[in-house]
mmCIF file of C-alpha atoms in Angstrom:
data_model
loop_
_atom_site.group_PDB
_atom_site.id
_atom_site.type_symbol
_atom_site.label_atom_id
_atom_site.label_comp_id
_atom_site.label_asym_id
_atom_site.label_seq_id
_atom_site.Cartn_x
_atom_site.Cartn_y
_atom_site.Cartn_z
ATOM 1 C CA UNK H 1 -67.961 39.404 68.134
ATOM 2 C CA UNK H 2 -66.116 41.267 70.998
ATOM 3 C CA UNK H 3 -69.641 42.475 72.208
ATOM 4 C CA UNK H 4 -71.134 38.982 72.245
ATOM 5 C CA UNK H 5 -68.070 37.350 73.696
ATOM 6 C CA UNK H 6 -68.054 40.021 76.341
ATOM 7 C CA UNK H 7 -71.596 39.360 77.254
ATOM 8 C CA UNK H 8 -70.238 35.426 77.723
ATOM 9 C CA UNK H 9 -67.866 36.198 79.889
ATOM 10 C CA UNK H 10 -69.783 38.106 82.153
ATOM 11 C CA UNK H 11 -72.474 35.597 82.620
ATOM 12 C CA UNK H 12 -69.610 33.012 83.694
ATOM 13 C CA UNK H 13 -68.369 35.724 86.145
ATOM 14 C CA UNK H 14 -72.003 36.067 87.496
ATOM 15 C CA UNK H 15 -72.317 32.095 87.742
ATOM 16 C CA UNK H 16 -69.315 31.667 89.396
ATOM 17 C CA UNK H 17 -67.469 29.158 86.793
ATOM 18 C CA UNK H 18 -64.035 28.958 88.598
ATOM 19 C CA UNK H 19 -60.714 29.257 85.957
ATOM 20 C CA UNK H 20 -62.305 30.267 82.978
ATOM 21 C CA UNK H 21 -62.306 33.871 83.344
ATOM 22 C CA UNK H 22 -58.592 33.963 82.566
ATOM 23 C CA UNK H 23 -59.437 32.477 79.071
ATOM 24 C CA UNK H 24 -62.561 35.128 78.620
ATOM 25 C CA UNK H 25 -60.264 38.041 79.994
ATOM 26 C CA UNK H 26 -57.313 36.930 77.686
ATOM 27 C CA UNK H 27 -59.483 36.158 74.559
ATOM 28 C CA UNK H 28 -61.239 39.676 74.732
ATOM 29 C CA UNK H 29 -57.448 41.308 75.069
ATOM 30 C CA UNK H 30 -56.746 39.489 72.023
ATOM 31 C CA UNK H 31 -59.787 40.954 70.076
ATOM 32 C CA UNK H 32 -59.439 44.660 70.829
ATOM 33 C CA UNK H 33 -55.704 44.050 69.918
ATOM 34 C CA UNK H 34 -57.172 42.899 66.612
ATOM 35 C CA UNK H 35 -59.712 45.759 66.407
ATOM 36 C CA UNK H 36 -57.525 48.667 67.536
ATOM 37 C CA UNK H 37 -54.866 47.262 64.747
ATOM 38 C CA UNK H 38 -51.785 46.094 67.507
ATOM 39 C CA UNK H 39 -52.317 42.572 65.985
ATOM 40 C CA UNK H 40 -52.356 41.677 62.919
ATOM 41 C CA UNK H 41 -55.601 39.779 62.499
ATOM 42 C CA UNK H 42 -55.059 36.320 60.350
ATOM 43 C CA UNK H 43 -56.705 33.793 60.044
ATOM 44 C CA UNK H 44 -54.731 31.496 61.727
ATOM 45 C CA UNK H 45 -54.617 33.862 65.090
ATOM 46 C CA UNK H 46 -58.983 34.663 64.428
ATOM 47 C CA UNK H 47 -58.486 30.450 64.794
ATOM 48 C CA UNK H 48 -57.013 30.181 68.328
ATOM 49 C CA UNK H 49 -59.636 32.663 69.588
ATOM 50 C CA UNK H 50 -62.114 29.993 68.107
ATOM 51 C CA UNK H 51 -60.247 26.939 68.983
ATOM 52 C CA UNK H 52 -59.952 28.569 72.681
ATOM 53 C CA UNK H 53 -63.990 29.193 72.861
ATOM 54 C CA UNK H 54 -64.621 25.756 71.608
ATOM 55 C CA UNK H 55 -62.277 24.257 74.406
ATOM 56 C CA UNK H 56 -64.651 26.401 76.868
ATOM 57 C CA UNK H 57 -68.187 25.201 75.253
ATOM 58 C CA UNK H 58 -66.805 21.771 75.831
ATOM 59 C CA UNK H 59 -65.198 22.149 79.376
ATOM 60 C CA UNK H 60 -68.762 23.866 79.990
ATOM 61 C CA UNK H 61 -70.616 20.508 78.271
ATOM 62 C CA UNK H 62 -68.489 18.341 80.681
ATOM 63 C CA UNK H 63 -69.255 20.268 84.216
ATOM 64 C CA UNK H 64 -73.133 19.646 82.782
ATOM 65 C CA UNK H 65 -72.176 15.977 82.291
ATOM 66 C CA UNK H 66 -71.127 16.020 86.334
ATOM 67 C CA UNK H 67 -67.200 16.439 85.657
ATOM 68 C CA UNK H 68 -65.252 17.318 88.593
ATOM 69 C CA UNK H 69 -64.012 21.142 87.857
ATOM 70 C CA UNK H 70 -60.656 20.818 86.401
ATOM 71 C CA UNK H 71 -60.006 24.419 84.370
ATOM 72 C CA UNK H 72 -56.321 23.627 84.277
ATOM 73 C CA UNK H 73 -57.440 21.548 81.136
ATOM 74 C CA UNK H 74 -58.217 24.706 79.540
ATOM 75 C CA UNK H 75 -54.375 25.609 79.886
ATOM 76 C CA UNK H 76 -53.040 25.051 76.481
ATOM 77 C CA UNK H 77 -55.640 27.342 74.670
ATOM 78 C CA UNK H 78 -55.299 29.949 77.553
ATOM 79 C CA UNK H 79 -51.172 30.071 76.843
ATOM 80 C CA UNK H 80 -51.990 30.479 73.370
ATOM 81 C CA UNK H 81 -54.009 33.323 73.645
ATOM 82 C CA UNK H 82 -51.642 34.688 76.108
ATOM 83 C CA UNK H 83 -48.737 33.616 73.204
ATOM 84 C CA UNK H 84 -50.427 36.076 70.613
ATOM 85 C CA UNK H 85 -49.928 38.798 73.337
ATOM 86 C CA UNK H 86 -46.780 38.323 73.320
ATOM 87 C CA UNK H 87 -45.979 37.360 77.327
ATOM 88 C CA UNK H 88 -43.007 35.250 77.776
ATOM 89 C CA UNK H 89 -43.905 33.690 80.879
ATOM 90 C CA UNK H 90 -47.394 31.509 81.149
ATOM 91 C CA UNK H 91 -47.880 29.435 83.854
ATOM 92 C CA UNK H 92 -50.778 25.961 84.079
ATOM 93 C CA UNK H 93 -51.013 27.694 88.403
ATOM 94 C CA UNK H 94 -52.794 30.692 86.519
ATOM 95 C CA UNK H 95 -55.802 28.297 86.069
ATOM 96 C CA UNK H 96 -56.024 27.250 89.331
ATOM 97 C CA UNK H 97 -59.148 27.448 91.682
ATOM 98 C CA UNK H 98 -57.709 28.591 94.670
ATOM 99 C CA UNK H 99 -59.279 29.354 98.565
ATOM 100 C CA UNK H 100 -57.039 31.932 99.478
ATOM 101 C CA UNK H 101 -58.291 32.364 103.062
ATOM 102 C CA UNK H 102 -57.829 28.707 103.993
ATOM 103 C CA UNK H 103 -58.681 27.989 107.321
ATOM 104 C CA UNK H 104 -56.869 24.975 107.603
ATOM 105 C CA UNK H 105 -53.122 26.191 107.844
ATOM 106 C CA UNK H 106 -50.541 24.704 109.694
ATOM 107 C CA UNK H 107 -49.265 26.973 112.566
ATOM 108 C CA UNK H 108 -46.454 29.129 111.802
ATOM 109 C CA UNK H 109 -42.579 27.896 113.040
ATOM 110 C CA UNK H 110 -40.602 28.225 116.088
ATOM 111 C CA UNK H 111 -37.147 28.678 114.735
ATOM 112 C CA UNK H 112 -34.809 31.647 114.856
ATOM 113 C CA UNK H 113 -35.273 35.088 111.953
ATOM 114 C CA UNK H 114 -34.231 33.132 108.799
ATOM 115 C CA UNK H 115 -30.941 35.072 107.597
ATOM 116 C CA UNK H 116 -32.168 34.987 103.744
ATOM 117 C CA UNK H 117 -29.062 36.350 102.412
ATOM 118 C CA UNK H 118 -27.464 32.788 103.535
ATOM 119 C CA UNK H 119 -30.222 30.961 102.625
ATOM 120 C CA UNK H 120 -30.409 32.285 99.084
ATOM 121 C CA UNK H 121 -26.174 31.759 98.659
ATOM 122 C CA UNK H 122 -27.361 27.782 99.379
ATOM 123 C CA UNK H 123 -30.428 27.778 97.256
ATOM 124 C CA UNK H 124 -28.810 29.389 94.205
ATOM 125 C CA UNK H 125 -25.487 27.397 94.875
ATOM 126 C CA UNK H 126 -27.572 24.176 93.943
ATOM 127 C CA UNK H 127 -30.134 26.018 91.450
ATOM 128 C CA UNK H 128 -27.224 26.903 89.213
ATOM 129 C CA UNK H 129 -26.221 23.338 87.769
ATOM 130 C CA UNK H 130 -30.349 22.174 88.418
ATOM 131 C CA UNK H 131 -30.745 24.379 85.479
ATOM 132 C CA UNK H 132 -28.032 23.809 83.174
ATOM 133 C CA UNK H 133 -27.979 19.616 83.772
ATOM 134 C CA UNK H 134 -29.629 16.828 82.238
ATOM 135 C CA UNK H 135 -28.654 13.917 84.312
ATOM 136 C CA UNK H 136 -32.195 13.478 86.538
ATOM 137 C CA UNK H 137 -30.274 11.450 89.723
ATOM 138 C CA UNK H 138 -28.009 14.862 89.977
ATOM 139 C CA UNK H 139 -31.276 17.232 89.754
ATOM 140 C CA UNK H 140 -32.694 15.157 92.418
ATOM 141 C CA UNK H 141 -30.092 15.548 94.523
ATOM 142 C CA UNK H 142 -29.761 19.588 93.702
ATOM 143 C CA UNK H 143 -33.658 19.812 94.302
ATOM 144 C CA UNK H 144 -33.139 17.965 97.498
ATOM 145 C CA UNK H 145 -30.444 20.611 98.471
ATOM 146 C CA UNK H 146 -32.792 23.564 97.664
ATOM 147 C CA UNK H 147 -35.214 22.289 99.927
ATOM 148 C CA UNK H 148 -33.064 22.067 102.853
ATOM 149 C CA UNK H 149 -31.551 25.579 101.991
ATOM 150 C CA UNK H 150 -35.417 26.634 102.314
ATOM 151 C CA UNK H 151 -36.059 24.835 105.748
ATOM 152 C CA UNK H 152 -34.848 27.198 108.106
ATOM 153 C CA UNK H 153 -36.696 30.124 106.334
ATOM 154 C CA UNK H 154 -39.930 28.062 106.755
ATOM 155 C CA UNK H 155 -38.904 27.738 110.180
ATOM 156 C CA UNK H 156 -38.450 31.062 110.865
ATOM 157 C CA UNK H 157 -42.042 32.080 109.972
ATOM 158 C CA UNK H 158 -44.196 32.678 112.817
ATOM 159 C CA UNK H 159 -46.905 33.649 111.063
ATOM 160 C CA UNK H 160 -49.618 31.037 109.179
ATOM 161 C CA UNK H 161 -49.709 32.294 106.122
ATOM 162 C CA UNK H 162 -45.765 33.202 105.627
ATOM 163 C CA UNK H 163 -45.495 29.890 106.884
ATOM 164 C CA UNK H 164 -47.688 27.899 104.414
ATOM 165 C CA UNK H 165 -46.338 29.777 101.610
ATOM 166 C CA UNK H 166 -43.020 29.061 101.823
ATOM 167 C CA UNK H 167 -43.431 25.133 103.337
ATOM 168 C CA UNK H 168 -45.231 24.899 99.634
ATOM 169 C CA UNK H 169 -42.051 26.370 98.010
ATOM 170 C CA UNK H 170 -40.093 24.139 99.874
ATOM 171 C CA UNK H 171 -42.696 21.265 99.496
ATOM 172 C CA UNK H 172 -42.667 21.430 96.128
ATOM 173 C CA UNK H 173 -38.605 21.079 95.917
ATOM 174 C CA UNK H 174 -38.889 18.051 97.821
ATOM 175 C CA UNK H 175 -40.876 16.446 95.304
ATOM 176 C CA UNK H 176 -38.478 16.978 92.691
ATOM 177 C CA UNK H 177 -36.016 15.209 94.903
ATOM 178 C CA UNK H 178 -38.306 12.208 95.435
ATOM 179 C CA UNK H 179 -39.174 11.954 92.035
ATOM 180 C CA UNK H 180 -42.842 12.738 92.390
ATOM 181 C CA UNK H 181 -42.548 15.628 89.782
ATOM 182 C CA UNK H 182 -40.844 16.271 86.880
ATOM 183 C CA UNK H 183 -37.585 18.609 86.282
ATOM 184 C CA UNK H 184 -39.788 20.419 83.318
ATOM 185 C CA UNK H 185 -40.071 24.087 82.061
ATOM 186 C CA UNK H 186 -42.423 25.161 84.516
ATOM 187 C CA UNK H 187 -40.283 23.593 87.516
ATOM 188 C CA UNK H 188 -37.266 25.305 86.554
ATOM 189 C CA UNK H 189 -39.225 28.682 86.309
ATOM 190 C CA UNK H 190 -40.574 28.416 89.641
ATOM 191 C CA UNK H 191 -37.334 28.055 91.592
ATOM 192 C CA UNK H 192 -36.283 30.961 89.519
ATOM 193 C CA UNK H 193 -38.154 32.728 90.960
ATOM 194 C CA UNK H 194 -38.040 31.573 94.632
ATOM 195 C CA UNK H 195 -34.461 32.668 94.429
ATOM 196 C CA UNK H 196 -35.648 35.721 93.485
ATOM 197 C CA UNK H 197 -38.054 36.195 96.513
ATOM 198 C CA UNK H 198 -35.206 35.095 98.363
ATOM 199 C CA UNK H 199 -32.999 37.443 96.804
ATOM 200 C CA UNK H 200 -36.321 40.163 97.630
ATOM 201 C CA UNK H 201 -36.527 39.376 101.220
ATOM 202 C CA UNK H 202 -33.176 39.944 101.865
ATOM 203 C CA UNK H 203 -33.580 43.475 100.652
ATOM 204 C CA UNK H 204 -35.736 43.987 103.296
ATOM 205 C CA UNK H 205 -39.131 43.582 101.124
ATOM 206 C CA UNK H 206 -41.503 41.337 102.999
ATOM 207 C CA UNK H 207 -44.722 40.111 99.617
ATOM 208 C CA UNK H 208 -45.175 36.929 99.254
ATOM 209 C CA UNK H 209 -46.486 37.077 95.915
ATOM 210 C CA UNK H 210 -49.946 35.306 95.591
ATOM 211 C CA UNK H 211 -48.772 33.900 92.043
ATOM 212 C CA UNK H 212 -45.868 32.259 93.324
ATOM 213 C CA UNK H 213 -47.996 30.670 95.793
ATOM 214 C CA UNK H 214 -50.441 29.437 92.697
ATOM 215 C CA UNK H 215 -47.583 28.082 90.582
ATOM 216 C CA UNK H 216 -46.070 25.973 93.773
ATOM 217 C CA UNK H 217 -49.643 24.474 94.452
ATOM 218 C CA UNK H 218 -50.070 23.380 91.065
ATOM 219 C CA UNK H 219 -47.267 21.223 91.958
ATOM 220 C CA UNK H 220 -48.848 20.012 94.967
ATOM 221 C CA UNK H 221 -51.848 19.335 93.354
ATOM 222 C CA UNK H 222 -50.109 17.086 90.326
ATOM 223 C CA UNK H 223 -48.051 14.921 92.432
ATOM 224 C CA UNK H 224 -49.465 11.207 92.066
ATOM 225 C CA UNK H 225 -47.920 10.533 95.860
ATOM 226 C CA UNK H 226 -48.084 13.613 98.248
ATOM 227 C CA UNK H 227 -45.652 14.084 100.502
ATOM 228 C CA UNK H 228 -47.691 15.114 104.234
ATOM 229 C CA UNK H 229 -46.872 18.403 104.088
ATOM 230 C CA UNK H 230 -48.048 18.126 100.265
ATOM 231 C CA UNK H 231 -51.235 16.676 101.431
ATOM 232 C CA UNK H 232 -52.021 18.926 104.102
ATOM 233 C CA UNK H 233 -51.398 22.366 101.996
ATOM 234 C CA UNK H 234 -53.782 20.750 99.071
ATOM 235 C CA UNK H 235 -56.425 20.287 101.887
ATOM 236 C CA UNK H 236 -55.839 23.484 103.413
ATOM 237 C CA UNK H 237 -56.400 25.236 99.752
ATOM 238 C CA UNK H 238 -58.666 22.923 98.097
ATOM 239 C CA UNK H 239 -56.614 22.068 95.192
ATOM 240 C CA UNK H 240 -56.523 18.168 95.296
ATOM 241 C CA UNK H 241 -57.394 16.596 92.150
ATOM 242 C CA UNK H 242 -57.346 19.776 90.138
ATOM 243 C CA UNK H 243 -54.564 18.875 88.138
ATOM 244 C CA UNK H 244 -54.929 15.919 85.420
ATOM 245 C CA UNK H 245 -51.414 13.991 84.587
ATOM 246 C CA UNK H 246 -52.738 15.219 80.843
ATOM 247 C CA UNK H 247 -53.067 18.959 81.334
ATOM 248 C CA UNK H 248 -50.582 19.984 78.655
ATOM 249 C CA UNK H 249 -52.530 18.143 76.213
ATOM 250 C CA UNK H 250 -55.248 19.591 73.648
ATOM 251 C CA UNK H 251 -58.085 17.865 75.200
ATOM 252 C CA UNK H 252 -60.951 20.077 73.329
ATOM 253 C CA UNK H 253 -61.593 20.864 70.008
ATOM 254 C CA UNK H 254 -60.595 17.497 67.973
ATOM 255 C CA UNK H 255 -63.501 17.056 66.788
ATOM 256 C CA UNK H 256 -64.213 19.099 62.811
ATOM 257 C CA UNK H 257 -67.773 20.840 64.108
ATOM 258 C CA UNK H 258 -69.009 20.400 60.305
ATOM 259 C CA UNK H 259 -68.100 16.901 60.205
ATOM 260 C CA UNK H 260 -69.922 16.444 63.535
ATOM 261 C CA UNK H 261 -73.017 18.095 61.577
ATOM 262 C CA UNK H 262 -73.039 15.649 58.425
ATOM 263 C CA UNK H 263 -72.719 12.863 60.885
ATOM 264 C CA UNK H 264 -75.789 14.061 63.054
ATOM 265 C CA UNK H 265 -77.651 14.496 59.906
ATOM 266 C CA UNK H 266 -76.471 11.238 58.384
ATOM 267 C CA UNK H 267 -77.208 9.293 61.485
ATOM 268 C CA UNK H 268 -81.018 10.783 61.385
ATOM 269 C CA UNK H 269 -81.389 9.811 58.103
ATOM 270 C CA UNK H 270 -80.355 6.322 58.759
ATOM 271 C CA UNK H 271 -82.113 5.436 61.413
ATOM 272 C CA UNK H 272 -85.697 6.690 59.339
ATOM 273 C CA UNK H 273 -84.535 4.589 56.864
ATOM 274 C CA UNK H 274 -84.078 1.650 59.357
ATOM 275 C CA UNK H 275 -87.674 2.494 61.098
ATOM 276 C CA UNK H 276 -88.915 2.329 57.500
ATOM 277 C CA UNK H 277 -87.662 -0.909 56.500
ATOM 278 C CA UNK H 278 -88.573 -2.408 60.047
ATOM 279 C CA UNK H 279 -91.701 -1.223 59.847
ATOM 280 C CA UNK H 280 -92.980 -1.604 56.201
ATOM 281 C CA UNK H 281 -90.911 -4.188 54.999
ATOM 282 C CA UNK H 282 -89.632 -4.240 51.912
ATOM 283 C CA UNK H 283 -86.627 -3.969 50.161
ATOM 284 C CA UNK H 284 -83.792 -1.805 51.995
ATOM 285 C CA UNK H 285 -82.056 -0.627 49.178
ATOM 286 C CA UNK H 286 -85.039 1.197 48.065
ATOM 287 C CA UNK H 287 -85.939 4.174 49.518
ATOM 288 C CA UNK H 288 -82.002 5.713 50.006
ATOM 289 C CA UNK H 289 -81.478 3.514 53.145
ATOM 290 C CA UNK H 290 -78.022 2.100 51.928
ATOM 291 C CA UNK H 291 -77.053 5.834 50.611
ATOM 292 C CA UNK H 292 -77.856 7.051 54.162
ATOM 293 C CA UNK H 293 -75.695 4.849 55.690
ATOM 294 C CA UNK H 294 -72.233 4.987 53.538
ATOM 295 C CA UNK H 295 -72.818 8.928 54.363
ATOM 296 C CA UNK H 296 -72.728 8.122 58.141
ATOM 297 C CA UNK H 297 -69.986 5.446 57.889
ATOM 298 C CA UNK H 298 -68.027 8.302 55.873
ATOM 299 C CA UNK H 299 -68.648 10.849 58.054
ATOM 300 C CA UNK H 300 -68.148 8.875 61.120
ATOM 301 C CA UNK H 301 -64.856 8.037 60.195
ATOM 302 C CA UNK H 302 -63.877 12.152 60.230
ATOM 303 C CA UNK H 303 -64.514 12.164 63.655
ATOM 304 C CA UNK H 304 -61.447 10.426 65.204
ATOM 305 C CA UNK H 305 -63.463 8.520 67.774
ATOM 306 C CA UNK H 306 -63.102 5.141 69.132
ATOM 307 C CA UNK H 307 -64.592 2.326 67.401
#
C-alpha cells in the first residue's frame, strides 16, 4: 500500500495539483509509522488513511468536473492524519495555494523603526482577556486594540515584503474587530503567535515565518467583506475564493462506496428491464423488472442524497 500510495503522490507532485501534497506527505508518515510499529495500526486509524484518500479521489473528480481549486476542503482529513501523529497544532493556512513571490505588493512604510518591545506590551495587554473572554462586543474591541498596537510596526517596514506580512497580521485583527471573522480556535492561535514574533523581533531576530504568513491569509481569504487592505493582499497572493464558509466540514466521503455499487448495478438492471418492457411489451412484473427496482429504491435510499 505505502508503495502504491507513494507512486500517487508523486504523479500529483509531477502534475502540479496545488494543496494536496500535504495530505499525500502526511498519509505516507502515517503508514511507515504503522509499518515500522510507532503506531499502533487499528482499524479505525487504517480508516482515516482511507477516508483521507477517498476525500482526495473526490476533490480530484470535482477539479475534472471544472471546480475552482479549493484544497482547504481537504482540511479535516489532512488534521486527522496529522492527529494520529500526534501534532498539537494544525492549521486550515497549511492547505493553502500560495504565490509567494507576489508581484503585486504594496510598497513598504514611511514611519519611524517600530520599538517592538512597546508594541508587544500593547498587543499582549489586549490579547490577554481576548483569550480568556466570551463576551464577542469585548473581543471586538480587544481585536481592534491589537491591530492598532500592530500599526506602527507595519509602518515601520520599509521593505515590501516585511511590509505585506505584517499589514496581513494586522489585517486580519481588524477583521475580528469588524466582525468579518470569527473569535474561533484558529484565531486565537494566530495572535498567539504574533505576540510571539513580536516578542522574537524584539530579541533582535528579524524571520518572518512563511507559516504565519499562510495562517493570516487564510483569514483574508474567508472574510465574506474584505477590508481594502484585505482585498489587495488576497490579490497580491492569489488566495481569493480559496476558502469555502464550509471548510471545517466533512465534505467527502459520505457516500458507503458498496452501497454506491449495488445502486449502479441496481439502476442497470432496471433500466434493461424498462427497455424490455418498452420494447416487447408485455407484462412488467415478469421478467424481474419490479425486483430490479425495489433493489434500486433500497439501495438508493443508503446513499443520503437529495430526493
Amino acid at each position: 500500500a505505502g508503495s502504491h500510495l507513494h507512486q500517487v503522490h508523486g504523479a500529483l507532485q509531477m502534475v502540479d495539483v496545488a494543496g494536496v501534497e500535504r495530505v499525500g506527505e502526511t498519509a505516507e508518515q502515517v503508514i511507515d509509522r504503522f509499518k515500522d510499529g510507532a503506531l499502533e495500526l487499528t482499524p479505525e486509524r487504517a480508516a482515516t488513511v482511507g477516508e483521507a484518500y477517498r476525500a482526495l479521489v473526490e476533490y480530484l473528480e470535482e477539479l475534472l468536473d471544472g471546480a475552482a481549486p479549493q484544497p482547504v476542503r481537504l482540511f479535516p482529513y489532512y488534521r486527522a492524519l496529522q492527529e494520529l501523529l500526534g501534532v498539537e497544532r494544525v492549521h486550515p493556512g497549511q492547505m493553502l495555494e500560495l504565490d509567494l513571490a507576489p508581484a503585486l505588493l504594496p510598497g513598504g512604510g514611511a514611519g519611524p523603526v517600530p520599538d517592538y518591545a512597546a508594541a508587544r506590551a500593547a498587543f499582549e495587554k489586549a490579547l490577554l482577556p481576548f483569550l480568556r473572554g466570551a463576551d464577542v462586543d469585548a473581543q471586538r474591541a480587544q481585536a481592534g486594540a491589537m491591530r492598532d498596537a500592530l500599526a506602527p510596526v507595519v509602518h515601520g517596514q520599509p521593505q515590501a515584503e516585511a511590509h505585506a506580512f505584517w499589514l496581513a497580521l494586522q489585517a486580519v485583527a481588524d477583521l475580528v474587530a469588524l466582525g468579518q471573522v470569527a473569535p474561533d480556535l484558529y484565531v486565537k492561535q494566530l495572535f498567539g503567535q504574533i505576540n510571539l514574533q513580536l516578542r522574537r523581533m524584539a530579541q533582535g531576530h528579524t524571520n518572518l515565518p512563511e507559516a504565519l504568513l499562510r495562517d493570516a491569509l487564510f483569514f483574508l481569504s474567508a472574510a465574506t467583506e474584505p477590508t481594502p487592505d484585505a482585498r489587495l493582499l488576497r490579490d497580491a497572493y492569489h488566495v481569493a475564493g480559496q476558502v469555502p464558509a464550509d471548510y471545517l466540514e466533512r465534505r467527502y466521503g459520505r457516500v458507503d462506496p458498496e452501497a454506491l455499487k449495488d445502486a449502479r448495478a441496481a439502476l442497470i438492471e432496471t433500466k434493461q428491464g424498462w427497455d424490455r418492457v418498452a420494447s416487447e411489451g408485455g407484462d412488467p412484473l415478469e421478467g424481474g423488472f419490479n425486483d430490479a427496482l425495489s433493489r434500486l429504491a433500497g439501495a438508493s435510499e443508503k446513499l443520503g442524497a437529495p430526493a
